[in-house]
Tab-separated table of C-alpha atoms and ligand atoms in Angstrom:
chain	number	residue	atom	x	y	z
Z	541	UNK	CA	0.093	-0.100	-0.010
Z	542	UNK	CA	1.202	3.513	-1.089
Z	543	UNK	CA	1.806	5.881	1.796
Z	544	UNK	CA	-1.282	8.148	2.241
Z	545	UNK	CA	-0.971	11.725	1.040
Z	546	UNK	CA	-0.127	14.401	3.398
Z	547	UNK	CA	-3.351	16.679	2.180
Z	548	UNK	CA	-6.390	14.808	2.967
Z	549	UNK	CA	-9.047	14.084	0.797
Z	550	UNK	CA	-12.358	15.525	1.820
Z	551	UNK	CA	-15.739	14.974	0.591
Z	552	UNK	CA	-16.577	18.647	1.216
Z	553	UNK	CA	-15.050	22.192	1.501
Z	554	UNK	CA	-15.957	24.116	-1.626
Z	555	UNK	CA	-18.048	26.618	0.342
Z	556	UNK	CA	-15.396	27.454	2.558
Z	557	UNK	CA	-12.515	30.076	2.409
Z	558	UNK	CA	-10.304	29.195	5.132
Z	559	UNK	CA	-11.480	25.987	6.333
Z	560	UNK	CA	-11.689	24.031	9.761
Z	561	UNK	CA	-9.311	24.644	12.226
Z	562	UNK	CA	-6.596	21.866	12.902
Z	563	UNK	CA	-8.234	21.653	16.249
Z	564	UNK	CA	-11.499	20.850	15.058
Z	565	UNK	CA	-9.929	18.482	12.650
Z	566	UNK	CA	-8.437	16.603	15.397
Z	567	UNK	CA	-11.504	16.869	17.464
Z	568	UNK	CA	-14.036	15.485	14.877
Z	569	UNK	CA	-11.665	12.807	13.515
Z	570	UNK	CA	-13.290	9.261	13.659
Z	571	UNK	CA	-10.925	7.181	11.680
Z	572	UNK	CA	-8.892	5.920	14.708
Z	573	UNK	CA	-12.132	3.872	15.615
Z	574	UNK	CA	-14.390	3.879	12.932
Z	575	UNK	CA	-11.635	1.959	10.582
Z	576	UNK	CA	-13.642	-1.167	12.043
Z	577	UNK	CA	-16.339	-0.220	9.512
Z	578	UNK	CA	-13.960	-0.636	6.506
Z	579	UNK	CA	-15.029	-3.798	5.272
Z	580	UNK	CA	-18.596	-2.820	5.398
Z	581	UNK	CA	-18.301	0.539	3.586
Z	582	UNK	CA	-16.431	-1.120	0.681
Z	583	UNK	CA	-19.497	-3.946	0.558
Z	584	UNK	CA	-21.559	-0.903	0.806
Z	585	UNK	CA	-19.914	1.065	-1.814
Z	586	UNK	CA	-19.730	-2.070	-4.147
Z	587	UNK	CA	-23.447	-2.294	-4.067
Z	588	UNK	CA	-24.092	1.395	-4.596
Z	589	UNK	CA	-21.660	1.134	-7.774
Z	590	UNK	CA	-24.072	-1.391	-9.054
Z	591	UNK	CA	-26.876	1.202	-8.352
Z	592	UNK	CA	-25.065	4.126	-9.829
Z	593	UNK	CA	-24.710	1.997	-13.309
Z	594	UNK	CA	-28.425	1.254	-13.004
Z	595	UNK	CA	-29.276	4.962	-12.552
Z	596	UNK	CA	-26.822	5.557	-15.616
Z	597	UNK	CA	-24.431	7.814	-13.529
Z	598	UNK	CA	-21.691	5.055	-14.010
Z	599	UNK	CA	-21.310	3.227	-17.403
Z	600	UNK	CA	-20.330	-0.437	-17.703
Z	601	UNK	CA	-16.735	-0.015	-17.888
Z	602	UNK	CA	-16.588	2.521	-15.064
Z	603	UNK	CA	-18.664	0.394	-13.111
Z	604	UNK	CA	-16.643	-2.666	-13.502
Z	605	UNK	CA	-13.264	-0.729	-13.106
Z	606	UNK	CA	-14.629	0.734	-9.598
Z	607	UNK	CA	-15.967	-2.611	-8.578
Z	608	UNK	CA	-12.151	-4.071	-9.412
Z	609	UNK	CA	-10.668	-1.230	-7.499
Z	610	UNK	CA	-12.902	-1.657	-4.509
Z	611	UNK	CA	-12.102	-5.306	-4.407
Z	612	UNK	CA	-8.585	-4.821	-4.738
Z	613	UNK	CA	-8.802	-2.424	-1.764
Z	614	UNK	CA	-10.751	-4.780	0.393
Z	615	UNK	CA	-8.241	-7.480	-0.260
Z	616	UNK	CA	-5.335	-5.259	1.064
Z	617	UNK	CA	-7.395	-3.935	4.080
Z	618	UNK	CA	-8.354	-7.636	5.148
Z	619	UNK	CA	-4.887	-8.017	6.726
Z	620	UNK	CA	-4.501	-4.333	7.836
Z	621	UNK	CA	-3.828	-3.749	11.711
Z	622	UNK	CA	-5.399	-0.697	13.278
Z	623	UNK	CA	-1.905	1.015	13.233
Z	624	UNK	CA	-2.307	0.874	9.456
Z	625	UNK	CA	-4.994	3.463	9.609
Z	626	UNK	CA	-3.547	5.776	12.225
Z	627	UNK	CA	-1.096	8.121	9.871
Z	628	UNK	CA	-3.977	8.506	7.342
Z	629	UNK	CA	-5.304	12.188	7.526
Z	630	UNK	CA	-8.705	11.615	6.272
Z	631	UNK	CA	-11.464	12.598	8.712
Z	632	UNK	CA	-13.452	9.088	8.817
Z	633	UNK	CA	-13.554	5.730	7.254
Z	634	UNK	CA	-15.915	6.871	4.483
Z	635	UNK	CA	-13.476	9.372	3.194
Z	636	UNK	CA	-10.274	7.121	3.697
Z	637	UNK	CA	-12.087	4.329	1.490
Z	638	UNK	CA	-12.833	6.846	-1.176
Z	639	UNK	CA	-9.273	8.426	-1.014
Z	640	UNK	CA	-7.470	5.064	-1.284
Z	641	UNK	CA	-9.770	3.830	-3.837
Z	642	UNK	CA	-9.002	7.313	-5.818
Z	643	UNK	CA	-5.234	6.469	-5.621
Z	644	UNK	CA	-6.278	3.445	-7.503
Z	645	UNK	CA	-8.491	4.409	-10.182
Z	646	UNK	CA	-8.426	8.088	-10.444
Z	647	UNK	CA	-11.263	10.793	-10.722
Z	648	UNK	CA	-13.747	8.034	-11.556
Z	649	UNK	CA	-13.462	7.692	-7.423
Z	650	UNK	CA	-15.161	11.048	-7.211
Z	651	UNK	CA	-18.477	9.788	-9.068
Z	652	UNK	CA	-19.199	7.039	-6.174
Z	653	UNK	CA	-20.655	9.477	-3.792
Z	654	UNK	CA	-23.406	10.690	-6.314
Z	655	UNK	CA	-26.580	10.838	-4.420
Z	656	UNK	CA	-25.136	9.547	-1.372
Z	657	UNK	CA	-24.697	11.015	1.852
Z	658	UNK	CA	-22.406	9.749	4.898
Z	659	UNK	CA	-25.166	9.984	6.946
Z	660	UNK	CA	-26.988	7.225	5.317
Z	661	UNK	CA	-23.542	5.539	4.689
Z	662	UNK	CA	-22.599	5.313	8.341
Z	663	UNK	CA	-26.122	3.987	9.165
Z	664	UNK	CA	-25.721	1.323	6.554
Z	665	UNK	CA	-21.982	0.489	7.624
Z	666	UNK	CA	-22.859	0.094	11.241
Z	667	UNK	CA	-25.795	-2.044	10.458
Z	668	UNK	CA	-23.530	-4.456	8.375
Z	669	UNK	CA	-21.111	-4.603	11.209
Z	670	UNK	CA	-23.519	-5.034	13.889
Z	671	UNK	CA	-25.041	-8.074	12.023
Z	672	UNK	CA	-21.799	-9.503	11.988
Z	673	UNK	CA	-20.849	-8.461	15.446
Z	674	UNK	CA	-24.055	-10.312	16.839
Z	675	UNK	CA	-23.461	-13.680	14.903
Z	676	UNK	CA	-19.839	-13.653	16.457
Z	677	UNK	CA	-21.070	-13.098	19.925
Z	678	UNK	CA	-23.630	-15.912	19.486
Z	679	UNK	CA	-20.901	-18.103	18.472
Z	680	UNK	CA	-19.036	-17.400	21.763
Z	681	UNK	CA	-22.245	-17.748	23.687
Z	682	UNK	CA	-22.527	-21.128	22.132
Z	683	UNK	CA	-19.290	-22.403	23.222
Z	684	UNK	CA	-20.297	-21.402	26.611
Z	685	UNK	CA	-23.652	-23.007	26.766
Z	686	UNK	CA	-21.844	-26.282	25.546
Z	687	UNK	CA	-19.147	-26.036	28.124
Z	688	UNK	CA	-21.835	-25.828	30.845
Z	689	UNK	CA	-23.983	-28.691	29.564
Z	690	UNK	CA	-20.828	-30.864	29.477
Z	691	UNK	CA	-20.012	-29.702	33.109
Z	692	UNK	CA	-23.522	-30.589	34.083
Z	693	UNK	CA	-23.305	-34.030	32.362
Z	694	UNK	CA	-19.995	-34.869	33.999
Z	695	UNK	CA	-21.264	-34.811	37.527
Z	696	UNK	CA	-24.932	-35.907	37.489
Z	697	UNK	CA	-25.235	-36.824	41.038
Z	698	UNK	CA	-23.070	-34.026	42.941
Z	699	UNK	CA	-25.137	-32.217	45.545
Z	700	UNK	CA	-24.463	-28.686	46.673
Z	701	UNK	CA	-26.528	-26.351	48.997
Z	702	UNK	CA	-28.731	-24.009	47.102
Z	703	UNK	CA	-28.902	-20.552	48.803
Z	704	UNK	CA	-31.204	-17.741	49.662
Z	705	UNK	CA	-29.886	-14.518	51.094
Z	706	UNK	CA	-26.431	-16.424	50.704
Z	707	UNK	CA	-27.609	-18.678	53.682
Z	708	UNK	CA	-28.027	-22.434	52.941
Z	709	UNK	CA	-31.477	-23.116	51.983
Z	710	UNK	CA	-32.055	-26.550	50.381
Z	711	UNK	CA	-29.769	-28.978	48.533
Z	712	UNK	CA	-29.628	-28.780	44.762
Z	713	UNK	CA	-27.938	-30.949	42.154
Z	714	UNK	CA	-24.784	-29.445	40.741
Z	715	UNK	CA	-26.015	-30.093	37.300
Z	716	UNK	CA	-29.363	-27.991	38.450
Z	717	UNK	CA	-27.164	-25.156	39.701
Z	718	UNK	CA	-25.274	-25.150	36.240
Z	719	UNK	CA	-28.455	-25.549	34.124
Z	720	UNK	CA	-29.652	-22.195	35.907
Z	721	UNK	CA	-26.657	-20.281	34.157
Z	722	UNK	CA	-27.388	-21.966	31.055
Z	723	UNK	CA	-31.252	-20.634	31.072
Z	724	UNK	CA	-29.834	-16.966	31.327
Z	725	UNK	CA	-27.276	-17.312	28.427
Z	726	UNK	CA	-29.866	-19.089	26.264
Z	727	UNK	CA	-32.005	-15.856	26.972
Z	728	UNK	CA	-29.206	-13.872	26.047
Z	729	UNK	CA	-28.937	-15.881	22.776
Z	730	UNK	CA	-32.524	-15.213	21.824
Z	731	UNK	CA	-32.190	-11.159	22.950
Z	732	UNK	CA	-29.204	-11.232	20.357
Z	733	UNK	CA	-31.487	-12.979	17.789
Z	734	UNK	CA	-33.848	-9.822	18.461
Z	735	UNK	CA	-31.138	-7.580	17.836
Z	736	UNK	CA	-30.229	-9.103	14.538
Z	737	UNK	CA	-33.627	-8.688	13.375
Z	738	UNK	CA	-33.418	-4.994	14.380
Z	739	UNK	CA	-30.223	-4.186	12.651
Z	740	UNK	CA	-31.289	-6.065	9.268
Z	741	UNK	CA	-32.922	-3.132	7.910
Z	742	UNK	CA	-31.438	-1.603	5.020
Z	743	UNK	CA	-30.975	2.401	4.987
Z	744	UNK	CA	-29.228	3.039	1.990
Z	745	UNK	CA	-31.220	5.397	-0.556
Z	746	UNK	CA	-32.415	7.617	2.348
Z	747	UNK	CA	-29.953	10.393	1.103
Z	748	UNK	CA	-28.783	12.980	3.677
Z	749	UNK	CA	-32.366	12.917	5.048
Z	750	UNK	CA	-35.404	13.400	2.720
Z	751	UNK	CA	-34.328	10.328	0.473
Z	752	UNK	CA	-32.382	9.789	-2.600
Z	753	UNK	CA	-32.839	12.222	-5.579
Z	754	UNK	CA	-32.032	8.914	-8.000
Z	755	UNK	CA	-34.358	6.675	-8.697
Z	756	UNK	CA	-32.762	3.370	-7.060
Z	757	UNK	CA	-34.383	0.180	-6.720
Z	758	UNK	CA	-33.876	0.097	-2.903
Z	759	UNK	CA	-35.173	-3.528	-2.609
Z	760	UNK	CA	-32.687	-4.844	-4.978
Z	761	UNK	CA	-29.790	-2.992	-3.009
Z	762	UNK	CA	-31.018	-4.582	0.011
Z	763	UNK	CA	-30.755	-7.902	-1.598
Z	764	UNK	CA	-27.517	-7.397	-2.581
Z	765	UNK	CA	-26.342	-6.369	0.832
Z	766	UNK	CA	-28.373	-9.340	2.520
Z	767	UNK	CA	-30.722	-7.191	4.521
Z	768	UNK	CA	-34.277	-8.581	4.885
Z	769	UNK	CA	-36.073	-5.173	4.769
Z	770	UNK	CA	-35.606	-1.538	3.839
Z	771	UNK	CA	-36.061	1.376	6.135
Z	772	UNK	CA	-39.461	3.047	5.775
Z	773	UNK	CA	-38.656	6.583	6.303
Z	774	UNK	CA	-35.561	8.411	5.367
Z	775	UNK	CA	-35.606	11.001	8.307
Z	776	UNK	CA	-35.832	8.122	10.795
Z	777	UNK	CA	-33.258	5.968	8.816
Z	778	UNK	CA	-30.349	8.295	9.035
Z	779	UNK	CA	-30.785	9.054	12.716
Z	780	UNK	CA	-32.160	5.711	14.234
Z	781	UNK	CA	-29.645	4.214	16.532
Z	782	UNK	CA	-32.108	1.810	18.298
Z	783	UNK	CA	-30.502	-1.163	16.870
Z	784	UNK	CA	-27.329	-0.267	18.580
Z	785	UNK	CA	-28.932	0.494	21.769
Z	786	UNK	CA	-30.726	-3.065	21.824
Z	787	UNK	CA	-27.062	-4.701	21.107
Z	788	UNK	CA	-25.863	-2.828	24.096
Z	789	UNK	CA	-28.830	-3.509	26.344
Z	790	UNK	CA	-28.496	-7.326	25.378
Z	791	UNK	CA	-24.830	-7.154	26.259
Z	792	UNK	CA	-25.373	-5.522	29.473
Z	793	UNK	CA	-27.831	-8.137	30.499
Z	794	UNK	CA	-25.460	-11.102	29.404
Z	795	UNK	CA	-22.858	-9.308	31.413
Z	796	UNK	CA	-25.008	-8.984	34.264
Z	797	UNK	CA	-25.413	-12.851	34.096
Z	798	UNK	CA	-21.698	-13.229	33.527
Z	799	UNK	CA	-21.229	-11.124	36.492
Z	800	UNK	CA	-23.462	-13.061	38.826
Z	801	UNK	CA	-21.810	-16.358	37.749
Z	802	UNK	CA	-18.071	-14.788	38.440
Z	803	UNK	CA	-19.252	-13.955	41.761
Z	804	UNK	CA	-21.012	-17.183	42.760
Z	805	UNK	CA	-17.745	-18.876	41.477
Z	806	UNK	CA	-15.096	-16.466	43.409
Z	807	UNK	CA	-16.945	-17.360	46.205
Z	808	UNK	CA	-17.143	-21.289	45.515
Z	809	UNK	CA	-13.662	-21.589	45.042
Z	810	UNK	CA	-12.639	-19.389	48.127
Z	811	UNK	CA	-10.930	-21.198	51.014
Z	812	UNK	CA	-14.291	-20.593	53.126
Z	813	UNK	CA	-16.702	-22.342	50.661
Z	814	UNK	CA	-13.872	-24.848	49.008
Z	815	UNK	CA	-16.589	-26.411	46.508
Z	816	UNK	CA	-14.435	-26.039	43.751
Z	817	UNK	CA	-10.939	-25.402	42.814
Z	818	UNK	CA	-10.056	-23.040	39.543
Z	819	UNK	CA	-7.542	-24.123	37.129
Z	820	UNK	CA	-4.367	-22.503	37.092
Z	821	UNK	CA	-5.034	-21.369	33.649
Z	822	UNK	CA	-7.496	-18.926	34.799
Z	823	UNK	CA	-5.753	-17.860	38.179
Z	824	UNK	CA	-2.944	-15.387	39.037
Z	825	UNK	CA	-0.384	-15.271	41.635
Z	826	UNK	CA	0.542	-12.068	44.169
Z	827	UNK	CA	3.720	-10.440	43.628
Z	828	UNK	CA	4.135	-10.141	47.686
Z	829	UNK	CA	2.000	-13.228	48.933
Z	830	UNK	CA	3.535	-16.347	47.741
Z	831	UNK	CA	0.556	-18.440	48.729
Z	832	UNK	CA	-1.891	-16.557	46.771
Z	833	UNK	CA	-3.944	-17.996	43.915
Z	834	UNK	CA	-6.301	-15.197	43.077
Z	835	UNK	CA	-9.525	-15.487	40.454
Z	836	UNK	CA	-8.423	-12.505	38.424
Z	837	UNK	CA	-10.486	-14.096	35.456
Z	838	UNK	CA	-13.538	-13.918	37.260
Z	839	UNK	CA	-12.968	-10.522	38.982
Z	840	UNK	CA	-12.191	-9.139	35.457
Z	841	UNK	CA	-15.560	-10.503	34.288
Z	842	UNK	CA	-17.479	-9.044	37.181
Z	843	UNK	CA	-15.482	-5.612	36.729
Z	844	UNK	CA	-15.996	-5.321	33.117
Z	845	UNK	CA	-19.902	-5.276	33.626
Z	846	UNK	CA	-19.805	-1.858	34.875
Z	847	UNK	CA	-17.829	-0.411	31.756
Z	848	UNK	CA	-20.612	-2.302	29.235
Z	849	UNK	CA	-23.523	-0.966	31.333
Z	850	UNK	CA	-21.822	2.256	31.113
Z	851	UNK	CA	-21.927	2.294	27.373
Z	852	UNK	CA	-25.464	1.476	27.271
Z	853	UNK	CA	-26.189	4.762	29.577
Z	854	UNK	CA	-23.814	6.555	27.390
Z	855	UNK	CA	-25.757	5.848	23.904
Z	856	UNK	CA	-28.992	6.380	25.570
Z	857	UNK	CA	-28.046	9.806	26.611
Z	858	UNK	CA	-26.383	10.664	23.450
Z	859	UNK	CA	-29.681	9.788	21.916
Z	860	UNK	CA	-31.812	11.710	24.334
Z	861	UNK	CA	-33.017	15.083	22.879
Z	862	UNK	CA	-31.862	14.878	19.482
Z	863	UNK	CA	-33.549	16.636	16.982
Z	864	UNK	CA	-34.494	15.038	13.574
Z	865	UNK	CA	-32.528	14.000	11.568
Z	866	UNK	CA	-28.790	13.182	11.639
Z	867	UNK	CA	-26.668	15.023	14.078
Z	868	UNK	CA	-23.003	14.673	14.588
Z	869	UNK	CA	-23.558	13.767	18.178
Z	870	UNK	CA	-24.327	10.448	16.393
Z	871	UNK	CA	-20.667	9.884	15.796
Z	872	UNK	CA	-20.495	8.986	19.518
Z	873	UNK	CA	-22.371	5.732	18.942
Z	874	UNK	CA	-19.827	3.530	17.651
Z	875	UNK	CA	-16.973	3.194	20.211
Z	876	UNK	CA	-19.414	2.049	23.165
Z	877	UNK	CA	-20.672	-0.598	20.745
Z	878	UNK	CA	-17.380	-1.562	19.615
Z	879	UNK	CA	-16.193	-1.886	23.143
Z	880	UNK	CA	-18.975	-3.725	24.479
Z	881	UNK	CA	-19.033	-6.352	21.638
Z	882	UNK	CA	-15.031	-6.721	22.029
Z	883	UNK	CA	-15.600	-7.126	25.853
Z	884	UNK	CA	-18.448	-9.546	25.483
Z	885	UNK	CA	-16.710	-12.001	23.344
Z	886	UNK	CA	-13.839	-12.040	25.440
Z	887	UNK	CA	-15.471	-12.681	28.739
Z	888	UNK	CA	-17.733	-15.385	27.302
Z	889	UNK	CA	-14.730	-17.149	26.220
Z	890	UNK	CA	-12.782	-16.640	29.571
Z	891	UNK	CA	-15.948	-17.698	31.416
Z	892	UNK	CA	-16.020	-20.894	29.279
Z	893	UNK	CA	-12.215	-21.638	29.940
Z	894	UNK	CA	-13.017	-21.193	33.536
Z	895	UNK	CA	-15.695	-23.885	33.782
Z	896	UNK	CA	-13.952	-25.931	31.591
Z	897	UNK	CA	-10.571	-25.923	33.853
Z	898	UNK	CA	-12.486	-26.133	37.093
Z	899	UNK	CA	-11.973	-29.163	39.160
Z	900	UNK	CA	-14.777	-30.071	41.960
Z	901	UNK	CA	-14.781	-31.110	45.711
Z	902	UNK	CA	-18.060	-32.859	45.825
Z	903	UNK	CA	-17.400	-33.929	49.517
Z	904	UNK	CA	-17.359	-30.542	50.649
Z	905	UNK	CA	-20.450	-29.559	48.628
Z	906	UNK	CA	-22.186	-32.599	49.955
Z	907	UNK	CA	-21.017	-31.919	53.670
Z	908	UNK	CA	-22.209	-28.190	53.284
Z	909	UNK	CA	-25.674	-29.531	51.701
Z	910	UNK	CA	-26.065	-31.628	55.054
Z	911	UNK	CA	-24.750	-29.624	57.751
Z	912	UNK	CA	-27.318	-26.766	58.353
Z	913	UNK	CA	-30.209	-28.272	58.491
Z	914	UNK	CA	-31.302	-28.109	54.975
Z	915	UNK	CA	-33.710	-30.893	55.630
Z	916	UNK	CA	-35.960	-28.671	57.714
Z	917	UNK	CA	-38.315	-27.932	54.805
Z	918	UNK	CA	-38.737	-31.543	54.121
Z	919	UNK	CA	-39.236	-32.633	57.816
Z	920	UNK	CA	-41.881	-29.871	58.112
Z	921	UNK	CA	-43.575	-31.384	54.769
Z	922	UNK	CA	-43.244	-34.770	56.036
Z	923	UNK	CA	-45.607	-33.623	59.051
Z	924	UNK	CA	-47.969	-31.875	56.848
Z	925	UNK	CA	-48.547	-34.676	54.590
Z	926	UNK	CA	-49.427	-36.694	57.775
Z	927	UNK	CA	-52.079	-34.011	58.800
Z	928	UNK	CA	-50.116	-31.478	60.758
Z	929	UNK	CA	-51.308	-28.046	59.661
Z	930	UNK	CA	-48.113	-26.715	57.855
Z	931	UNK	CA	-47.682	-23.533	60.359
Z	932	UNK	CA	-47.486	-25.954	63.037
Z	933	UNK	CA	-45.455	-28.422	61.507
Z	934	UNK	CA	-43.179	-25.425	60.914
Z	935	UNK	CA	-43.090	-24.195	64.448
Z	936	UNK	CA	-42.285	-28.133	65.206
Z	937	UNK	CA	-39.249	-28.135	63.031
Z	938	UNK	CA	-38.086	-25.092	63.822
Z	939	UNK	CA	-38.039	-25.514	67.699
Z	940	UNK	CA	-36.312	-28.931	66.519
Z	941	UNK	CA	-33.294	-26.848	64.704
Z	942	UNK	CA	-33.104	-24.471	67.506
Z	943	UNK	CA	-32.568	-26.986	69.971
Z	944	UNK	CA	-30.016	-28.828	67.722
Z	945	UNK	CA	-28.322	-25.565	66.710
Z	946	UNK	CA	-27.574	-24.844	70.605
Z	947	UNK	CA	-26.449	-28.413	71.409
Z	948	UNK	CA	-24.171	-28.392	68.087
Z	949	UNK	CA	-26.172	-31.417	66.461
Z	950	UNK	CA	-26.586	-31.984	62.906
Z	951	UNK	CA	-29.253	-33.897	60.978
Z	952	UNK	CA	-27.226	-36.875	60.912
Z	953	UNK	CA	-26.590	-36.804	64.837
Z	954	UNK	CA	-30.620	-37.205	65.495
Z	955	UNK	CA	-32.093	-40.478	66.359
Z	956	UNK	CA	-35.739	-41.283	65.931
Z	957	UNK	CA	-36.203	-40.960	69.686
Z	958	UNK	CA	-34.842	-37.325	69.539
Z	959	UNK	CA	-37.284	-36.677	66.733
Z	960	UNK	CA	-40.302	-38.168	68.494
Z	961	UNK	CA	-39.905	-35.753	71.323
Z	962	UNK	CA	-40.932	-32.790	69.030
Z	963	UNK	CA	-43.874	-34.601	67.428
Z	964	UNK	CA	-45.744	-38.125	67.563
Z	965	UNK	CA	-45.991	-38.050	63.622
Z	966	UNK	CA	-42.192	-38.374	63.302
Z	967	UNK	CA	-41.856	-42.305	62.492
Z	968	UNK	CA	-38.796	-44.511	60.839
Z	969	UNK	CA	-39.949	-43.159	57.549
Z	970	UNK	CA	-38.779	-39.923	58.379
Z	971	UNK	CA	-35.202	-40.953	58.787
Z	972	UNK	CA	-34.215	-40.769	55.171
Z	973	UNK	CA	-35.735	-37.345	54.862
Z	974	UNK	CA	-32.627	-36.134	56.873
Z	975	UNK	CA	-30.262	-36.647	54.092
Z	976	UNK	CA	-29.795	-34.222	51.078
Z	977	UNK	CA	-30.410	-36.818	48.488
Z	978	UNK	CA	-34.111	-37.089	49.784
Z	979	UNK	CA	-34.560	-33.397	49.395
Z	980	UNK	CA	-33.507	-33.399	45.864
Z	981	UNK	CA	-35.484	-36.650	44.920
Z	982	UNK	CA	-38.586	-35.130	46.311
Z	983	UNK	CA	-38.358	-31.875	43.931
Z	984	UNK	CA	-39.897	-33.823	41.257
Z	985	UNK	CA	-41.520	-31.316	39.302
Z	986	UNK	CA	-40.784	-29.733	35.567
Z	987	UNK	CA	-38.100	-27.660	36.452
Z	988	UNK	CA	-37.329	-29.037	39.769
Z	989	UNK	CA	-34.005	-30.432	40.892
Z	990	UNK	CA	-34.849	-34.092	40.918
Z	991	UNK	CA	-32.349	-36.419	39.139
Z	992	UNK	CA	-34.990	-37.391	36.629
Z	993	UNK	CA	-36.024	-33.849	35.931
Z	994	UNK	CA	-32.575	-32.658	35.624
Z	995	UNK	CA	-31.604	-35.272	33.018
Z	996	UNK	CA	-34.796	-34.308	31.137
Z	997	UNK	CA	-33.642	-30.776	31.313
Z	998	UNK	CA	-30.166	-31.640	30.110
Z	999	UNK	CA	-31.645	-33.676	27.042
Z	1000	UNK	CA	-33.622	-30.665	26.377
Z	1001	UNK	CA	-30.493	-28.337	26.418
Z	1002	UNK	CA	-28.703	-30.503	24.024
Z	1003	UNK	CA	-31.736	-30.731	21.478
Z	1004	UNK	CA	-31.902	-26.986	21.878
Z	1005	UNK	CA	-27.975	-26.585	21.467
Z	1006	UNK	CA	-28.046	-28.570	18.067
Z	1007	UNK	CA	-30.773	-26.704	16.666
Z	1008	UNK	CA	-29.011	-23.283	16.769
S	1203	LIG	N1	-18.191	9.936	10.922
S	1203	LIG	C1	-19.393	10.404	10.954
S	1203	LIG	C2	-20.377	9.652	12.045
S	1203	LIG	O1	-19.941	8.726	12.496
S	1203	LIG	C3	-20.029	10.112	9.539
S	1203	LIG	C4	-20.975	10.763	9.148
S	1203	LIG	C5	-20.631	11.998	8.855
S	1203	LIG	N2	-21.930	12.995	8.331
S	1203	LIG	C6	-21.931	14.369	8.497
S	1203	LIG	N3	-22.892	14.985	8.206
S	1203	LIG	N4	-20.788	14.932	9.041
S	1203	LIG	O2	-21.573	10.137	12.244
């Protein structure tokens, strides 16, 4: 690639005498981040060249030459690193592409912007880019979903305490616990599908704001660019950024899920819980304390959530109060989205590696699911099933727990004689109720933690994964 010329190519300027200050040029330059749209910009320009040929602005030879030039440029840029764009003097990616094309095909490049505005062009490029970004985010999500199912299938009978208020509540299967995260990420996958549909609307032909002055076949343009719809109103089309906002919302919700997962696993892998050991691959040490093995991978996932939520608020605030139609404020739409997409894909594959490399401590989990009277609900339900009104049963078992806690007794230390002191309805069939396995088997409803229900849920998860 030739060195870019020192004087920047400009798509405007005739109306000015002195021109903008160097300060404004630096202030308004977007090439340093919107270079990411280069491939989309070339794709859109190629479709536009064909439309210009149909509108007889370009003859066949000119169109062919322009298309060849654009293809060669695309080829060259496909391996270009970000640093490649930095020295270029053009203000944005749209100007940059035309300037580089002009170096290849000469003044013919000046014809390509006939009837086109950067307002529609940037809307088109951003949509094209986002559609790809959604697909690659979905593929990172699919990986994590697969790893979660694999991890759940690997340990079908491991138990751990389920928590409410971060206090031990009832025992659940490890696989059931993992599938809870599977459900959150499945919803994220669907949300991204909706984002894709919102981005899948073609704005080209809207001109600067009022619609193109050339009679383009917009549905044909949409087909060429693989859009399923065309925008219905030119004023809206050049200033609508709902699709970007929706992506940031979907990314934020997905990050909230990742953050909850990170928090859980930081706790579960701590010395205090000891439920699992994180792989060395996802852990770091301390520069001072030789014994430390820190969960930085998970802390960073949790930490990045704030910045992505910030991006959602940032774009929503940019859009608030913008008069119709395009305003330069809209240039601020891209960085939050680029950043959120990059952070999300990275965090999703980091989370997948955390799950893949973790080692469980099933005995510690089971002990935690036994100690602390997690069977109390089952004991109360045992009495209720024998006719004791539930509130009375609740009180009876509450007293049993209070006395046992005060005496330092766990369920496994209780004899039938001990239990009978609290209610004559306790008989020998209630002894298995004291074990955590009983509490799990009993929750045999769709969506419950009973092993057969979890097996069913895993089968369904596998089938769904195959369908996406
Ligand atoms: N860099 C601009 C953006 O991102 C491109 C559109 C410029 N349009 C204009 N009327 N100045 O929005």
